[in-house]
């Protein structure tokens, strides 16, 4: 296949630049710390009431994210079927980008009520707004990625996918760090922006940051939408029922996987280690705030370390895959993640948290980028890339749901004797299973190669 023009490839990478601000500010740093700060209270174990049931505040956060990923997992096959029928993945990507950015901005209204100089109260209405906006922004982010990921095999041949995938992640890290710095200025220098009272200084800057994320995401994404292509009329498929067809396509992909044992084994391994990776990343800030009692500035420093180290980490892992092979490199990364889980159980200081964050950063972007490109390279030669990537995304989201629910459930059940530390240690099991299945994948690939050569 021909390589797409440079401006088109760069436009694809630019969407990572645009939407990674959500992943950093809303998923990883300011919003989780803000949520923990305004939901903790004097009730036993910081319980809050949501929809008539009491939850540990951080467990509610993880359950809500898990629910969002259930919705995305269910929607993905329908969305890709509709996009394939219309022949325009770009428009559906634009819709969910717009939806996600709007609800990021609406998080501005997730705020406590002023009672007195040192007392504030979070109403049930405000909590409901925060949870629902968080869920809908999450759905917008991940649903748009279904279409974003499916563009990769349309733009470049297999030999370039590892490098272009890594470039996208690298651009994303750089863009998100730039916006994070702008948010830092607002958060750490509130007086410069007219927020002079303690109440304003504590609660207005994070809310301004949420609006900045929405505007950044929506604004830079327009570059991608201007240059990314739409399918030609000949490439569009006729569907009698686009809503049921998505699930039929997944069934079709599963049938094809039975004839592709290496790809099938890889997806099993990806399911297990992906459950651990995403959960660690989503819960890192909560862990630092709740278990280590770190202030927001130290939490943000840690996530910034992760982002900055992830840039060279993604490049190093991409180069390592070229030298040692994708599966072998992924196995090495998973071993590092197992060490991260063990280390997290025993850390108690901010310096230890920084070191652990740097370790996570080295393998975070690289393993995600390499997983995406490995799957792309193992796929059969087909124009129906949206269906194959829908299967990939559904696998990832179901794994993430299992990871988030496991993390939240273990925290609630062991809140008196370990809480989140037990949750992190339990994630090690997911990585161990992922490592074992990667070993099966490598062995199967070697056998098929020897058989073909023999």
GROMACS .gro file of C-alpha atoms in nm:
model
  454
    1UNK     CA    1   0.000   0.000   0.000
    2UNK     CA    2   0.103   0.361  -0.050
    3UNK     CA    3   0.194   0.586   0.241
    4UNK     CA    4  -0.051   0.868   0.303
    5UNK     CA    5   0.080   1.224   0.252
    6UNK     CA    6   0.286   1.362   0.538
    7UNK     CA    7   0.020   1.620   0.628
    8UNK     CA    8  -0.241   1.345   0.665
    9UNK     CA    9  -0.015   1.131   0.887
   10UNK     CA   10   0.069   1.436   1.097
   11UNK     CA   11  -0.301   1.523   1.120
   12UNK     CA   12  -0.362   1.174   1.259
   13UNK     CA   13  -0.088   1.227   1.518
   14UNK     CA   14  -0.233   1.570   1.602
   15UNK     CA   15  -0.546   1.407   1.745
   16UNK     CA   16  -0.323   1.246   2.008
   17UNK     CA   17  -0.189   1.596   2.081
   18UNK     CA   18  -0.547   1.720   2.121
   19UNK     CA   19  -0.712   1.449   2.328
   20UNK     CA   20  -0.422   1.347   2.552
   21UNK     CA   21  -0.491   1.662   2.756
   22UNK     CA   22  -0.807   1.485   2.875
   23UNK     CA   23  -0.610   1.176   2.970
   24UNK     CA   24  -0.359   1.378   3.171
   25UNK     CA   25  -0.566   1.649   3.342
   26UNK     CA   26  -0.906   1.479   3.379
   27UNK     CA   27  -0.802   1.115   3.411
   28UNK     CA   28  -0.467   1.141   3.584
   29UNK     CA   29  -0.391   1.460   3.775
   30UNK     CA   30  -0.611   1.756   3.860
   31UNK     CA   31  -0.958   1.601   3.843
   32UNK     CA   32  -0.886   1.287   4.054
   33UNK     CA   33  -0.711   1.501   4.318
   34UNK     CA   34  -0.994   1.756   4.309
   35UNK     CA   35  -1.254   1.478   4.337
   36UNK     CA   36  -1.078   1.329   4.639
   37UNK     CA   37  -1.051   1.673   4.803
   38UNK     CA   38  -1.417   1.770   4.771
   39UNK     CA   39  -1.568   1.428   4.844
   40UNK     CA   40  -1.376   1.338   5.159
   41UNK     CA   41  -1.578   1.400   5.473
   42UNK     CA   42  -1.623   1.300   5.834
   43UNK     CA   43  -1.839   0.998   5.759
   44UNK     CA   44  -1.683   0.652   5.814
   45UNK     CA   45  -1.428   0.576   5.542
   46UNK     CA   46  -1.518   0.895   5.349
   47UNK     CA   47  -1.851   0.757   5.232
   48UNK     CA   48  -2.071   0.950   4.989
   49UNK     CA   49  -2.426   0.879   4.878
   50UNK     CA   50  -2.500   0.835   4.509
   51UNK     CA   51  -2.832   0.714   4.365
   52UNK     CA   52  -2.948   0.603   4.709
   53UNK     CA   53  -2.645   0.391   4.797
   54UNK     CA   54  -2.342   0.474   5.008
   55UNK     CA   55  -1.997   0.423   4.856
   56UNK     CA   56  -1.641   0.483   4.966
   57UNK     CA   57  -1.568   0.802   4.771
   58UNK     CA   58  -1.279   0.664   4.565
   59UNK     CA   59  -1.461   0.336   4.504
   60UNK     CA   60  -1.754   0.533   4.359
   61UNK     CA   61  -1.509   0.706   4.125
   62UNK     CA   62  -1.375   0.373   4.001
   63UNK     CA   63  -1.718   0.215   3.970
   64UNK     CA   64  -1.836   0.516   3.765
   65UNK     CA   65  -1.540   0.487   3.528
   66UNK     CA   66  -1.602   0.113   3.499
   67UNK     CA   67  -1.964   0.185   3.403
   68UNK     CA   68  -1.845   0.429   3.137
   69UNK     CA   69  -1.623   0.162   2.985
   70UNK     CA   70  -1.911  -0.088   2.982
   71UNK     CA   71  -2.107   0.163   2.772
   72UNK     CA   72  -1.810   0.215   2.537
   73UNK     CA   73  -1.756  -0.159   2.500
   74UNK     CA   74  -2.124  -0.207   2.408
   75UNK     CA   75  -2.133   0.093   2.174
   76UNK     CA   76  -1.809   0.028   1.985
   77UNK     CA   77  -1.936  -0.243   1.748
   78UNK     CA   78  -2.249  -0.042   1.669
   79UNK     CA   79  -2.048   0.273   1.607
   80UNK     CA   80  -1.796   0.106   1.381
   81UNK     CA   81  -2.074  -0.062   1.185
   82UNK     CA   82  -2.247   0.272   1.128
   83UNK     CA   83  -1.918   0.439   1.039
   84UNK     CA   84  -1.835   0.159   0.794
   85UNK     CA   85  -2.180   0.186   0.638
   86UNK     CA   86  -2.154   0.563   0.600
   87UNK     CA   87  -1.794   0.534   0.489
   88UNK     CA   88  -1.698   0.821   0.714
   89UNK     CA   89  -1.512   0.733   1.031
   90UNK     CA   90  -1.401   1.094   1.053
   91UNK     CA   91  -1.749   1.234   1.122
   92UNK     CA   92  -1.817   0.988   1.401
   93UNK     CA   93  -1.477   1.061   1.550
   94UNK     CA   94  -1.567   1.432   1.538
   95UNK     CA   95  -1.904   1.373   1.710
   96UNK     CA   96  -1.754   1.195   2.010
   97UNK     CA   97  -1.467   1.441   2.032
   98UNK     CA   98  -1.721   1.724   2.053
   99UNK     CA   99  -1.929   1.536   2.309
  100UNK     CA  100  -1.628   1.463   2.528
  101UNK     CA  101  -1.493   1.817   2.515
  102UNK     CA  102  -1.833   1.968   2.604
  103UNK     CA  103  -1.871   1.751   2.914
  104UNK     CA  104  -1.515   1.834   3.017
  105UNK     CA  105  -1.620   2.198   3.017
  106UNK     CA  106  -1.937   2.116   3.212
  107UNK     CA  107  -1.725   1.973   3.495
  108UNK     CA  108  -1.686   2.339   3.588
  109UNK     CA  109  -2.020   2.302   3.768
  110UNK     CA  110  -1.894   2.015   3.986
  111UNK     CA  111  -1.822   2.229   4.292
  112UNK     CA  112  -1.891   2.250   4.665
  113UNK     CA  113  -2.117   2.515   4.816
  114UNK     CA  114  -1.969   2.793   5.027
  115UNK     CA  115  -2.086   2.772   5.391
  116UNK     CA  116  -1.827   2.981   5.574
  117UNK     CA  117  -1.459   3.075   5.542
  118UNK     CA  118  -1.337   2.728   5.642
  119UNK     CA  119  -1.647   2.520   5.576
  120UNK     CA  120  -1.793   2.401   5.246
  121UNK     CA  121  -2.048   2.138   5.156
  122UNK     CA  122  -2.086   1.915   4.853
  123UNK     CA  123  -2.453   1.877   4.764
  124UNK     CA  124  -2.595   1.558   4.615
  125UNK     CA  125  -2.688   1.758   4.303
  126UNK     CA  126  -2.329   1.869   4.250
  127UNK     CA  127  -2.200   1.514   4.306
  128UNK     CA  128  -2.448   1.386   4.049
  129UNK     CA  129  -2.333   1.649   3.800
  130UNK     CA  130  -1.970   1.559   3.857
  131UNK     CA  131  -2.020   1.184   3.819
  132UNK     CA  132  -2.241   1.207   3.511
  133UNK     CA  133  -2.018   1.463   3.334
  134UNK     CA  134  -1.712   1.252   3.416
  135UNK     CA  135  -1.879   0.942   3.270
  136UNK     CA  136  -1.998   1.117   2.952
  137UNK     CA  137  -1.660   1.284   2.893
  138UNK     CA  138  -1.497   0.943   2.934
  139UNK     CA  139  -1.738   0.789   2.681
  140UNK     CA  140  -1.662   1.068   2.434
  141UNK     CA  141  -1.287   1.022   2.473
  142UNK     CA  142  -1.276   0.645   2.433
  143UNK     CA  143  -1.545   0.623   2.164
  144UNK     CA  144  -1.352   0.872   1.949
  145UNK     CA  145  -1.042   0.652   1.988
  146UNK     CA  146  -1.228   0.360   1.826
  147UNK     CA  147  -1.224   0.553   1.500
  148UNK     CA  148  -0.885   0.716   1.558
  149UNK     CA  149  -0.707   0.380   1.601
  150UNK     CA  150  -0.878   0.232   1.295
  151UNK     CA  151  -0.720   0.500   1.073
  152UNK     CA  152  -0.364   0.371   1.133
  153UNK     CA  153  -0.362   0.075   0.890
  154UNK     CA  154  -0.532   0.296   0.629
  155UNK     CA  155  -0.250   0.550   0.636
  156UNK     CA  156   0.078   0.357   0.649
  157UNK     CA  157   0.207   0.007   0.558
  158UNK     CA  158   0.295  -0.249   0.830
  159UNK     CA  159   0.668  -0.165   0.830
  160UNK     CA  160   0.594   0.192   0.946
  161UNK     CA  161   0.310   0.132   1.192
  162UNK     CA  162   0.528   0.084   1.501
  163UNK     CA  163   0.705   0.413   1.436
  164UNK     CA  164   0.396   0.617   1.343
  165UNK     CA  165   0.203   0.474   1.639
  166UNK     CA  166   0.489   0.578   1.868
  167UNK     CA  167   0.494   0.922   1.705
  168UNK     CA  168   0.126   0.966   1.787
  169UNK     CA  169   0.183   0.879   2.152
  170UNK     CA  170   0.485   1.109   2.165
  171UNK     CA  171   0.291   1.402   2.024
  172UNK     CA  172   0.017   1.327   2.275
  173UNK     CA  173   0.258   1.340   2.568
  174UNK     CA  174   0.410   1.666   2.449
  175UNK     CA  175   0.074   1.835   2.391
  176UNK     CA  176  -0.073   1.719   2.719
  177UNK     CA  177   0.232   1.838   2.915
  178UNK     CA  178   0.207   2.184   2.757
  179UNK     CA  179  -0.157   2.218   2.861
  180UNK     CA  180  -0.079   2.073   3.203
  181UNK     CA  181   0.177   2.349   3.256
  182UNK     CA  182  -0.084   2.611   3.166
  183UNK     CA  183  -0.320   2.451   3.419
  184UNK     CA  184  -0.040   2.451   3.678
  185UNK     CA  185  -0.004   2.825   3.643
  186UNK     CA  186  -0.373   2.869   3.725
  187UNK     CA  187  -0.371   2.616   4.010
  188UNK     CA  188  -0.051   2.732   4.180
  189UNK     CA  189  -0.089   3.107   4.123
  190UNK     CA  190  -0.461   3.163   4.187
  191UNK     CA  191  -0.406   3.517   4.314
  192UNK     CA  192  -0.277   3.623   3.972
  193UNK     CA  193  -0.620   3.539   3.831
  194UNK     CA  194  -0.825   3.716   4.096
  195UNK     CA  195  -0.896   3.414   4.317
  196UNK     CA  196  -0.798   3.567   4.650
  197UNK     CA  197  -1.018   3.403   4.914
  198UNK     CA  198  -0.927   3.051   5.039
  199UNK     CA  199  -1.250   2.911   4.896
  200UNK     CA  200  -1.185   3.058   4.550
  201UNK     CA  201  -0.815   2.965   4.554
  202UNK     CA  202  -0.891   2.602   4.641
  203UNK     CA  203  -1.183   2.532   4.410
  204UNK     CA  204  -1.184   2.773   4.114
  205UNK     CA  205  -0.846   2.691   3.949
  206UNK     CA  206  -0.921   2.319   3.900
  207UNK     CA  207  -1.259   2.406   3.748
  208UNK     CA  208  -1.093   2.649   3.509
  209UNK     CA  209  -0.854   2.368   3.414
  210UNK     CA  210  -1.144   2.143   3.316
  211UNK     CA  211  -1.270   2.411   3.078
  212UNK     CA  212  -0.922   2.457   2.930
  213UNK     CA  213  -0.902   2.083   2.859
  214UNK     CA  214  -1.233   2.087   2.672
  215UNK     CA  215  -1.130   2.385   2.460
  216UNK     CA  216  -0.781   2.245   2.388
  217UNK     CA  217  -0.921   1.905   2.289
  218UNK     CA  218  -1.189   2.047   2.061
  219UNK     CA  219  -0.967   2.318   1.910
  220UNK     CA  220  -0.663   2.113   1.804
  221UNK     CA  221  -0.881   1.822   1.688
  222UNK     CA  222  -1.008   2.045   1.407
  223UNK     CA  223  -0.666   2.006   1.240
  224UNK     CA  224  -0.717   1.630   1.233
  225UNK     CA  225  -1.071   1.656   1.101
  226UNK     CA  226  -0.958   1.887   0.822
  227UNK     CA  227  -0.706   1.644   0.673
  228UNK     CA  228  -0.809   1.289   0.769
  229UNK     CA  229  -0.971   1.117   0.469
  230UNK     CA  230  -1.314   0.968   0.423
  231UNK     CA  231  -1.374   0.645   0.235
  232UNK     CA  232  -1.459   0.648  -0.132
  233UNK     CA  233  -1.802   0.531  -0.243
  234UNK     CA  234  -1.656   0.203  -0.371
  235UNK     CA  235  -1.510   0.125  -0.030
  236UNK     CA  236  -1.841   0.164   0.154
  237UNK     CA  237  -2.032  -0.150   0.244
  238UNK     CA  238  -2.405  -0.190   0.220
  239UNK     CA  239  -2.568  -0.304   0.545
  240UNK     CA  240  -2.928  -0.405   0.601
  241UNK     CA  241  -2.915  -0.332   0.971
  242UNK     CA  242  -2.619  -0.127   1.085
  243UNK     CA  243  -2.707  -0.170   1.452
  244UNK     CA  244  -2.697  -0.548   1.458
  245UNK     CA  245  -2.427  -0.566   1.194
  246UNK     CA  246  -2.158  -0.441   1.434
  247UNK     CA  247  -2.203  -0.746   1.655
  248UNK     CA  248  -2.218  -0.970   1.350
  249UNK     CA  249  -1.887  -0.816   1.243
  250UNK     CA  250  -1.737  -0.899   1.583
  251UNK     CA  251  -1.859  -1.254   1.541
  252UNK     CA  252  -1.702  -1.257   1.195
  253UNK     CA  253  -1.373  -1.128   1.336
  254UNK     CA  254  -1.385  -1.396   1.607
  255UNK     CA  255  -1.438  -1.663   1.340
  256UNK     CA  256  -1.137  -1.532   1.152
  257UNK     CA  257  -0.931  -1.534   1.472
  258UNK     CA  258  -0.981  -1.909   1.496
  259UNK     CA  259  -0.773  -1.934   1.180
  260UNK     CA  260  -0.510  -1.694   1.316
  261UNK     CA  261  -0.377  -1.857   1.635
  262UNK     CA  262  -0.098  -1.603   1.692
  263UNK     CA  263  -0.335  -1.305   1.683
  264UNK     CA  264  -0.584  -1.490   1.902
  265UNK     CA  265  -0.323  -1.568   2.167
  266UNK     CA  266  -0.195  -1.211   2.153
  267UNK     CA  267  -0.545  -1.077   2.221
  268UNK     CA  268  -0.578  -1.301   2.528
  269UNK     CA  269  -0.248  -1.171   2.665
  270UNK     CA  270  -0.344  -0.813   2.578
  271UNK     CA  271  -0.672  -0.857   2.767
  272UNK     CA  272  -0.494  -0.948   3.090
  273UNK     CA  273  -0.208  -0.701   3.097
  274UNK     CA  274  -0.426  -0.417   2.961
  275UNK     CA  275  -0.662  -0.461   3.259
  276UNK     CA  276  -0.370  -0.392   3.489
  277UNK     CA  277  -0.210  -0.106   3.294
  278UNK     CA  278  -0.520   0.108   3.257
  279UNK     CA  279  -0.630   0.053   3.616
  280UNK     CA  280  -0.290   0.151   3.758
  281UNK     CA  281  -0.288   0.468   3.549
  282UNK     CA  282  -0.646   0.565   3.639
  283UNK     CA  283  -0.599   0.500   4.012
  284UNK     CA  284  -0.247   0.641   4.060
  285UNK     CA  285  -0.352   0.988   4.176
  286UNK     CA  286  -0.616   0.848   4.412
  287UNK     CA  287  -0.355   0.613   4.559
  288UNK     CA  288  -0.111   0.897   4.623
  289UNK     CA  289  -0.376   1.117   4.781
  290UNK     CA  290  -0.542   0.854   4.996
  291UNK     CA  291  -0.264   0.613   5.094
  292UNK     CA  292   0.034   0.849   5.101
  293UNK     CA  293  -0.160   1.169   5.187
  294UNK     CA  294   0.032   1.364   4.922
  295UNK     CA  295  -0.085   1.719   4.843
  296UNK     CA  296  -0.201   1.802   4.492
  297UNK     CA  297   0.130   1.965   4.392
  298UNK     CA  298   0.328   1.646   4.464
  299UNK     CA  299   0.068   1.433   4.288
  300UNK     CA  300   0.093   1.652   3.981
  301UNK     CA  301   0.473   1.636   3.991
  302UNK     CA  302   0.452   1.256   3.986
  303UNK     CA  303   0.219   1.245   3.688
  304UNK     CA  304   0.438   1.500   3.510
  305UNK     CA  305   0.736   1.269   3.569
  306UNK     CA  306   0.535   0.986   3.412
  307UNK     CA  307   0.450   1.199   3.108
  308UNK     CA  308   0.802   1.332   3.055
  309UNK     CA  309   0.971   0.994   3.097
  310UNK     CA  310   0.710   0.833   2.872
  311UNK     CA  311   0.832   1.035   2.570
  312UNK     CA  312   1.178   0.872   2.552
  313UNK     CA  313   1.026   0.552   2.691
  314UNK     CA  314   0.792   0.513   2.390
  315UNK     CA  315   1.083   0.575   2.150
  316UNK     CA  316   1.316   0.333   2.333
  317UNK     CA  317   1.056   0.056   2.339
  318UNK     CA  318   0.981   0.112   1.969
  319UNK     CA  319   1.351   0.075   1.888
  320UNK     CA  320   1.379  -0.229   2.117
  321UNK     CA  321   1.093  -0.397   1.931
  322UNK     CA  322   1.281  -0.349   1.602
  323UNK     CA  323   1.587  -0.520   1.750
  324UNK     CA  324   1.439  -0.792   1.973
  325UNK     CA  325   1.088  -0.838   1.835
  326UNK     CA  326   0.750  -0.708   1.948
  327UNK     CA  327   0.645  -0.998   2.169
  328UNK     CA  328   0.977  -1.023   2.350
  329UNK     CA  329   0.974  -0.649   2.417
  330UNK     CA  330   0.616  -0.664   2.546
  331UNK     CA  331   0.712  -0.947   2.783
  332UNK     CA  332   0.994  -0.736   2.925
  333UNK     CA  333   0.753  -0.444   2.976
  334UNK     CA  334   0.501  -0.666   3.156
  335UNK     CA  335   0.773  -0.785   3.395
  336UNK     CA  336   0.839  -0.421   3.483
  337UNK     CA  337   0.468  -0.374   3.555
  338UNK     CA  338   0.472  -0.670   3.793
  339UNK     CA  339   0.756  -0.498   3.978
  340UNK     CA  340   0.553  -0.175   3.988
  341UNK     CA  341   0.262  -0.350   4.163
  342UNK     CA  342   0.490  -0.502   4.424
  343UNK     CA  343   0.668  -0.171   4.477
  344UNK     CA  344   0.342   0.023   4.517
  345UNK     CA  345   0.236  -0.203   4.804
  346UNK     CA  346   0.544  -0.108   5.006
  347UNK     CA  347   0.596   0.262   4.931
  348UNK     CA  348   0.530   0.528   5.197
  349UNK     CA  349   0.718   0.844   5.093
  350UNK     CA  350   0.687   1.100   4.817
  351UNK     CA  351   1.039   1.017   4.686
  352UNK     CA  352   0.942   0.651   4.652
  353UNK     CA  353   0.625   0.760   4.471
  354UNK     CA  354   0.832   0.970   4.228
  355UNK     CA  355   1.065   0.676   4.154
  356UNK     CA  356   0.769   0.447   4.095
  357UNK     CA  357   0.612   0.711   3.871
  358UNK     CA  358   0.930   0.732   3.661
  359UNK     CA  359   0.927   0.353   3.622
  360UNK     CA  360   0.563   0.359   3.512
  361UNK     CA  361   0.644   0.635   3.264
  362UNK     CA  362   0.919   0.432   3.099
  363UNK     CA  363   0.679   0.154   3.003
  364UNK     CA  364   0.337   0.325   2.991
  365UNK     CA  365   0.339   0.483   2.647
  366UNK     CA  366   0.567   0.227   2.493
  367UNK     CA  367   0.359  -0.078   2.583
  368UNK     CA  368   0.037   0.089   2.465
  369UNK     CA  369   0.191   0.201   2.138
  370UNK     CA  370   0.358  -0.135   2.077
  371UNK     CA  371   0.040  -0.328   2.159
  372UNK     CA  372  -0.157  -0.123   1.906
  373UNK     CA  373   0.101  -0.164   1.629
  374UNK     CA  374   0.154  -0.535   1.707
  375UNK     CA  375  -0.218  -0.598   1.669
  376UNK     CA  376  -0.219  -0.396   1.346
  377UNK     CA  377   0.070  -0.600   1.205
  378UNK     CA  378  -0.090  -0.933   1.300
  379UNK     CA  379  -0.422  -0.840   1.138
  380UNK     CA  380  -0.502  -0.992   0.799
  381UNK     CA  381  -0.483  -0.770   0.491
  382UNK     CA  382  -0.834  -0.624   0.488
  383UNK     CA  383  -1.017  -0.299   0.420
  384UNK     CA  384  -1.252  -0.373   0.711
  385UNK     CA  385  -1.006  -0.228   0.961
  386UNK     CA  386  -1.279  -0.064   1.170
  387UNK     CA  387  -1.427  -0.403   1.263
  388UNK     CA  388  -1.091  -0.546   1.365
  389UNK     CA  389  -1.008  -0.241   1.573
  390UNK     CA  390  -1.356  -0.249   1.722
  391UNK     CA  391  -1.275  -0.599   1.844
  392UNK     CA  392  -0.945  -0.470   1.983
  393UNK     CA  393  -1.116  -0.180   2.160
  394UNK     CA  394  -1.394  -0.397   2.301
  395UNK     CA  395  -1.128  -0.634   2.438
  396UNK     CA  396  -0.946  -0.342   2.600
  397UNK     CA  397  -1.262  -0.189   2.751
  398UNK     CA  398  -1.393  -0.516   2.897
  399UNK     CA  399  -1.049  -0.572   3.049
  400UNK     CA  400  -1.052  -0.221   3.192
  401UNK     CA  401  -1.399  -0.272   3.342
  402UNK     CA  402  -1.279  -0.587   3.512
  403UNK     CA  403  -0.969  -0.407   3.638
  404UNK     CA  404  -1.156  -0.103   3.773
  405UNK     CA  405  -1.432  -0.308   3.938
  406UNK     CA  406  -1.175  -0.543   4.094
  407UNK     CA  407  -0.975  -0.247   4.225
  408UNK     CA  408  -1.284  -0.075   4.373
  409UNK     CA  409  -1.432  -0.395   4.519
  410UNK     CA  410  -1.111  -0.499   4.694
  411UNK     CA  411  -1.069  -0.148   4.836
  412UNK     CA  412  -1.422  -0.150   4.979
  413UNK     CA  413  -1.387  -0.499   5.123
  414UNK     CA  414  -1.044  -0.436   5.279
  415UNK     CA  415  -1.078  -0.067   5.370
  416UNK     CA  416  -0.994  -0.144   5.736
  417UNK     CA  417  -0.674  -0.336   5.663
  418UNK     CA  418  -0.495  -0.221   5.352
  419UNK     CA  419  -0.754  -0.077   5.118
  420UNK     CA  420  -0.593   0.044   4.797
  421UNK     CA  421  -0.263  -0.128   4.872
  422UNK     CA  422  -0.439  -0.463   4.850
  423UNK     CA  423  -0.609  -0.349   4.528
  424UNK     CA  424  -0.276  -0.264   4.362
  425UNK     CA  425  -0.120  -0.592   4.470
  426UNK     CA  426  -0.415  -0.783   4.325
  427UNK     CA  427  -0.350  -0.623   3.985
  428UNK     CA  428  -0.021  -0.813   3.975
  429UNK     CA  429  -0.222  -1.126   3.894
  430UNK     CA  430  -0.346  -0.965   3.571
  431UNK     CA  431   0.010  -0.888   3.462
  432UNK     CA  432   0.128  -1.238   3.545
  433UNK     CA  433  -0.147  -1.389   3.331
  434UNK     CA  434  -0.060  -1.147   3.050
  435UNK     CA  435   0.306  -1.253   3.067
  436UNK     CA  436   0.218  -1.622   3.050
  437UNK     CA  437  -0.005  -1.574   2.744
  438UNK     CA  438   0.259  -1.363   2.571
  439UNK     CA  439   0.490  -1.661   2.617
  440UNK     CA  440   0.231  -1.885   2.448
  441UNK     CA  441   0.202  -1.628   2.167
  442UNK     CA  442   0.577  -1.622   2.106
  443UNK     CA  443   0.600  -2.001   2.108
  444UNK     CA  444   0.313  -2.037   1.860
  445UNK     CA  445   0.464  -1.773   1.630
  446UNK     CA  446   0.800  -1.955   1.629
  447UNK     CA  447   0.636  -2.289   1.552
  448UNK     CA  448   0.440  -2.145   1.259
  449UNK     CA  449   0.753  -1.974   1.124
  450UNK     CA  450   0.956  -2.298   1.147
  451UNK     CA  451   0.673  -2.489   0.980
  452UNK     CA  452   0.655  -2.237   0.696
  453UNK     CA  453   1.032  -2.247   0.645
  454UNK     CA  454   1.044  -2.625   0.665
   0.00000   0.00000   0.00000
